[in-house]
PDB file of C-alpha atoms in Angstrom:
ATOM      1  CA  HIS A   7     -42.809  35.119  31.126  1.00 89.00           C
ATOM      2  CA  VAL A   8     -43.721  38.448  29.533  1.00 93.00           C
ATOM      3  CA  GLN A   9     -41.154  40.397  27.568  1.00 96.00           C
ATOM      4  CA  LEU A  10     -41.559  43.702  25.785  1.00 97.00           C
ATOM      5  CA  VAL A  11     -38.859  44.753  23.357  1.00 96.00           C
ATOM      6  CA  GLU A  12     -38.807  48.211  21.813  1.00 95.00           C
ATOM      7  CA  SER A  13     -37.113  49.118  18.582  1.00 95.00           C
ATOM      8  CA  GLY A  14     -37.055  51.967  16.120  1.00 96.00           C
ATOM      9  CA  GLY A  15     -35.521  54.736  18.167  1.00 95.00           C
ATOM     10  CA  GLY A  16     -32.722  56.884  16.851  1.00 97.00           C
ATOM     11  CA  SER A  17     -31.687  60.369  15.886  1.00 98.00           C
ATOM     12  CA  VAL A  18     -33.683  62.569  13.556  1.00 98.00           C
ATOM     13  CA  GLN A  19     -33.852  66.202  12.598  1.00 98.00           C
ATOM     14  CA  ALA A  20     -36.713  68.375  13.752  1.00 98.00           C
ATOM     15  CA  GLY A  21     -39.729  67.855  11.541  1.00 98.00           C
ATOM     16  CA  GLY A  22     -38.761  64.285  10.818  1.00 98.00           C
ATOM     17  CA  SER A  23     -40.523  61.034  11.591  1.00 98.00           C
ATOM     18  CA  LEU A  24     -39.802  57.818  13.441  1.00 98.00           C
ATOM     19  CA  ARG A  25     -41.773  54.673  14.078  1.00 98.00           C
ATOM     20  CA  LEU A  26     -41.294  52.811  17.323  1.00 98.00           C
ATOM     21  CA  SER A  27     -42.258  49.167  17.681  1.00 98.00           C
ATOM     22  CA  CYS A  28     -42.887  47.105  20.780  1.00 98.00           C
ATOM     23  CA  ALA A  29     -42.869  43.351  20.349  1.00 97.00           C
ATOM     24  CA  VAL A  30     -44.617  41.374  23.061  1.00 96.00           C
ATOM     25  CA  THR A  31     -43.848  37.786  23.960  1.00 95.00           C
ATOM     26  CA  GLY A  32     -45.616  35.811  26.625  1.00 93.00           C
ATOM     27  CA  HIS A  33     -49.138  36.199  27.887  1.00 91.00           C
ATOM     28  CA  ILE A  34     -50.516  39.657  28.588  1.00 88.00           C
ATOM     29  CA  ASP A  35     -53.983  40.624  29.684  1.00 86.00           C
ATOM     30  CA  LYS A  36     -56.007  41.206  26.522  1.00 86.00           C
ATOM     31  CA  ASP A  37     -58.595  43.062  28.591  1.00 89.00           C
ATOM     32  CA  GLY A  38     -55.962  45.592  29.521  1.00 93.00           C
ATOM     33  CA  CYS A  39     -53.975  48.245  27.745  1.00 96.00           C
ATOM     34  CA  MET A  40     -50.621  48.849  26.250  1.00 97.00           C
ATOM     35  CA  GLY A  41     -48.981  52.205  26.305  1.00 97.00           C
ATOM     36  CA  TRP A  42     -46.050  54.346  25.351  1.00 98.00           C
ATOM     37  CA  PHE A  43     -44.327  56.400  27.982  1.00 98.00           C
ATOM     38  CA  ARG A  44     -41.374  58.729  27.768  1.00 98.00           C
ATOM     39  CA  GLN A  45     -38.892  59.899  30.315  1.00 97.00           C
ATOM     40  CA  TYR A  46     -36.690  62.965  30.354  1.00 96.00           C
ATOM     41  CA  PRO A  47     -33.468  62.864  32.377  1.00 92.00           C
ATOM     42  CA  GLY A  48     -34.230  63.401  36.036  1.00 94.00           C
ATOM     43  CA  LYS A  49     -37.986  63.333  35.466  1.00 96.00           C
ATOM     44  CA  GLU A  50     -40.689  60.749  36.010  1.00 95.00           C
ATOM     45  CA  ARG A  51     -42.068  58.762  33.114  1.00 95.00           C
ATOM     46  CA  GLU A  52     -45.078  60.336  31.463  1.00 96.00           C
ATOM     47  CA  ARG A  53     -47.779  58.471  29.642  1.00 97.00           C
ATOM     48  CA  ILE A  54     -48.134  59.756  26.110  1.00 97.00           C
ATOM     49  CA  ALA A  55     -50.333  57.216  24.345  1.00 98.00           C
ATOM     50  CA  THR A  56     -52.333  54.129  25.200  1.00 97.00           C
ATOM     51  CA  ILE A  57     -54.404  51.565  23.385  1.00 97.00           C
ATOM     52  CA  ARG A  58     -56.974  49.194  24.832  1.00 96.00           C
ATOM     53  CA  ILE A  59     -55.972  45.843  23.411  1.00 95.00           C
ATOM     54  CA  SER A  60     -59.450  44.374  22.958  1.00 94.00           C
ATOM     55  CA  THR A  61     -61.124  47.355  21.294  1.00 94.00           C
ATOM     56  CA  GLY A  62     -58.282  49.392  19.828  1.00 94.00           C
ATOM     57  CA  THR A  63     -59.514  52.504  21.621  1.00 96.00           C
ATOM     58  CA  THR A  64     -56.680  54.978  21.859  1.00 97.00           C
ATOM     59  CA  TYR A  65     -55.611  57.893  24.014  1.00 97.00           C
ATOM     60  CA  HIS A  66     -52.978  60.491  23.154  1.00 98.00           C
ATOM     61  CA  HIS A  67     -51.601  63.106  25.506  1.00 97.00           C
ATOM     62  CA  ASP A  68     -52.156  66.679  24.369  1.00 97.00           C
ATOM     63  CA  SER A  69     -48.431  67.152  23.871  1.00 96.00           C
ATOM     64  CA  VAL A  70     -48.401  64.557  21.077  1.00 97.00           C
ATOM     65  CA  LYS A  71     -51.966  64.668  19.795  1.00 97.00           C
ATOM     66  CA  GLY A  72     -52.033  65.125  16.057  1.00 97.00           C
ATOM     67  CA  ARG A  73     -48.345  64.234  15.715  1.00 98.00           C
ATOM     68  CA  PHE A  74     -48.076  60.732  17.218  1.00 98.00           C
ATOM     69  CA  ALA A  75     -50.306  57.744  16.614  1.00 98.00           C
ATOM     70  CA  ILE A  76     -50.444  54.526  18.618  1.00 98.00           C
ATOM     71  CA  SER A  77     -51.576  51.323  16.945  1.00 97.00           C
ATOM     72  CA  GLN A  78     -51.304  47.559  17.194  1.00 96.00           C
ATOM     73  CA  ASP A  79     -51.068  44.773  14.681  1.00 94.00           C
ATOM     74  CA  ASN A  80     -53.939  42.385  14.029  1.00 89.00           C
ATOM     75  CA  ALA A  81     -52.338  39.675  16.135  1.00 89.00           C
ATOM     76  CA  LYS A  82     -52.092  42.159  19.021  1.00 88.00           C
ATOM     77  CA  THR A  83     -48.537  41.113  19.668  1.00 92.00           C
ATOM     78  CA  THR A  84     -46.837  44.248  18.410  1.00 96.00           C
ATOM     79  CA  MET A  85     -47.590  47.843  19.255  1.00 97.00           C
ATOM     80  CA  PHE A  86     -46.420  50.846  17.320  1.00 98.00           C
ATOM     81  CA  LEU A  87     -45.919  54.553  17.859  1.00 98.00           C
ATOM     82  CA  GLN A  88     -45.755  56.515  14.645  1.00 98.00           C
ATOM     83  CA  MET A  89     -44.199  59.886  15.324  1.00 98.00           C
ATOM     84  CA  TYR A  90     -44.423  62.784  12.881  1.00 98.00           C
ATOM     85  CA  SER A  91     -43.301  66.404  13.067  1.00 98.00           C
ATOM     86  CA  LEU A  92     -40.795  65.591  15.748  1.00 98.00           C
ATOM     87  CA  LYS A  93     -39.509  68.432  17.902  1.00 97.00           C
ATOM     88  CA  PRO A  94     -36.384  68.743  20.052  1.00 97.00           C
ATOM     89  CA  ASP A  95     -38.722  68.578  23.076  1.00 97.00           C
ATOM     90  CA  ASP A  96     -39.578  65.021  22.044  1.00 98.00           C
ATOM     91  CA  THR A  97     -36.013  63.961  22.854  1.00 98.00           C
ATOM     92  CA  ALA A  98     -36.384  61.347  25.580  1.00 98.00           C
ATOM     93  CA  THR A  99     -36.211  57.666  26.347  1.00 98.00           C
ATOM     94  CA  TYR A 100     -39.375  55.942  25.185  1.00 98.00           C
ATOM     95  CA  TYR A 101     -40.787  52.887  26.922  1.00 98.00           C
ATOM     96  CA  CYS A 102     -43.604  50.563  26.060  1.00 98.00           C
ATOM     97  CA  ALA A 103     -45.636  48.917  28.771  1.00 97.00           C
ATOM     98  CA  ALA A 104     -48.508  46.493  29.271  1.00 96.00           C
ATOM     99  CA  SER A 105     -51.105  46.687  31.977  1.00 95.00           C
ATOM    100  CA  VAL A 106     -52.723  44.041  34.117  1.00 92.00           C
ATOM    101  CA  GLY A 107     -56.480  44.191  34.539  1.00 87.00           C
ATOM    102  CA  GLU A 108     -59.112  46.170  32.729  1.00 86.00           C
ATOM    103  CA  TYR A 109     -58.731  49.568  34.357  1.00 88.00           C
ATOM    104  CA  CYS A 110     -55.463  50.635  32.740  1.00 89.00           C
ATOM    105  CA  ARG A 111     -54.480  52.979  35.547  1.00 93.00           C
ATOM    106  CA  LEU A 112     -50.905  54.127  35.742  1.00 91.00           C
ATOM    107  CA  SER A 113     -50.255  51.727  38.586  1.00 93.00           C
ATOM    108  CA  ASP A 114     -51.607  48.842  36.506  1.00 95.00           C
ATOM    109  CA  TYR A 115     -48.731  48.942  34.037  1.00 96.00           C
ATOM    110  CA  LYS A 116     -46.624  46.073  35.312  1.00 95.00           C
ATOM    111  CA  PHE A 117     -44.595  44.967  32.310  1.00 96.00           C
ATOM    112  CA  TRP A 118     -42.044  47.294  30.754  1.00 97.00           C
ATOM    113  CA  GLY A 119     -39.633  47.311  27.887  1.00 97.00           C
ATOM    114  CA  GLN A 120     -36.033  48.337  28.231  1.00 96.00           C
ATOM    115  CA  GLY A 121     -36.504  51.710  26.572  1.00 97.00           C
ATOM    116  CA  THR A 122     -35.331  53.199  23.316  1.00 97.00           C
ATOM    117  CA  GLN A 123     -33.744  56.595  22.873  1.00 97.00           C
ATOM    118  CA  VAL A 124     -35.210  59.194  20.563  1.00 98.00           C
ATOM    119  CA  THR A 125     -33.095  62.246  19.848  1.00 98.00           C
ATOM    120  CA  VAL A 126     -34.410  65.169  17.831  1.00 98.00           C
ATOM    121  CA  SER A 127     -32.010  67.903  16.842  1.00 97.00           C
TER     122      SER A 127
END
């Protein structure tokens, strides 16, 4: 039974930093990816950063490139999103997710955390 639990969200002033964590329990596909998504009210979730579990190869959406950094611990059971230079536009609910299979397409993300709120004022 796979569970993903996010933590680290909260309220911060513009220009501040936060670090989100995603703890994974259960078996996930190590050939796949993990990712961070965010969702604005009334909008679809958008993928902002991903990491291929086996190689550590990362992707960051242009909107967060240079400000956010995705990483994982050596045991590959916890994923992180370090967020710097936060802006009010970053205010959203942030979700972590794990994919099934090696292709890491949007539709392959099958396991999701419950979400954590980030508010930037």
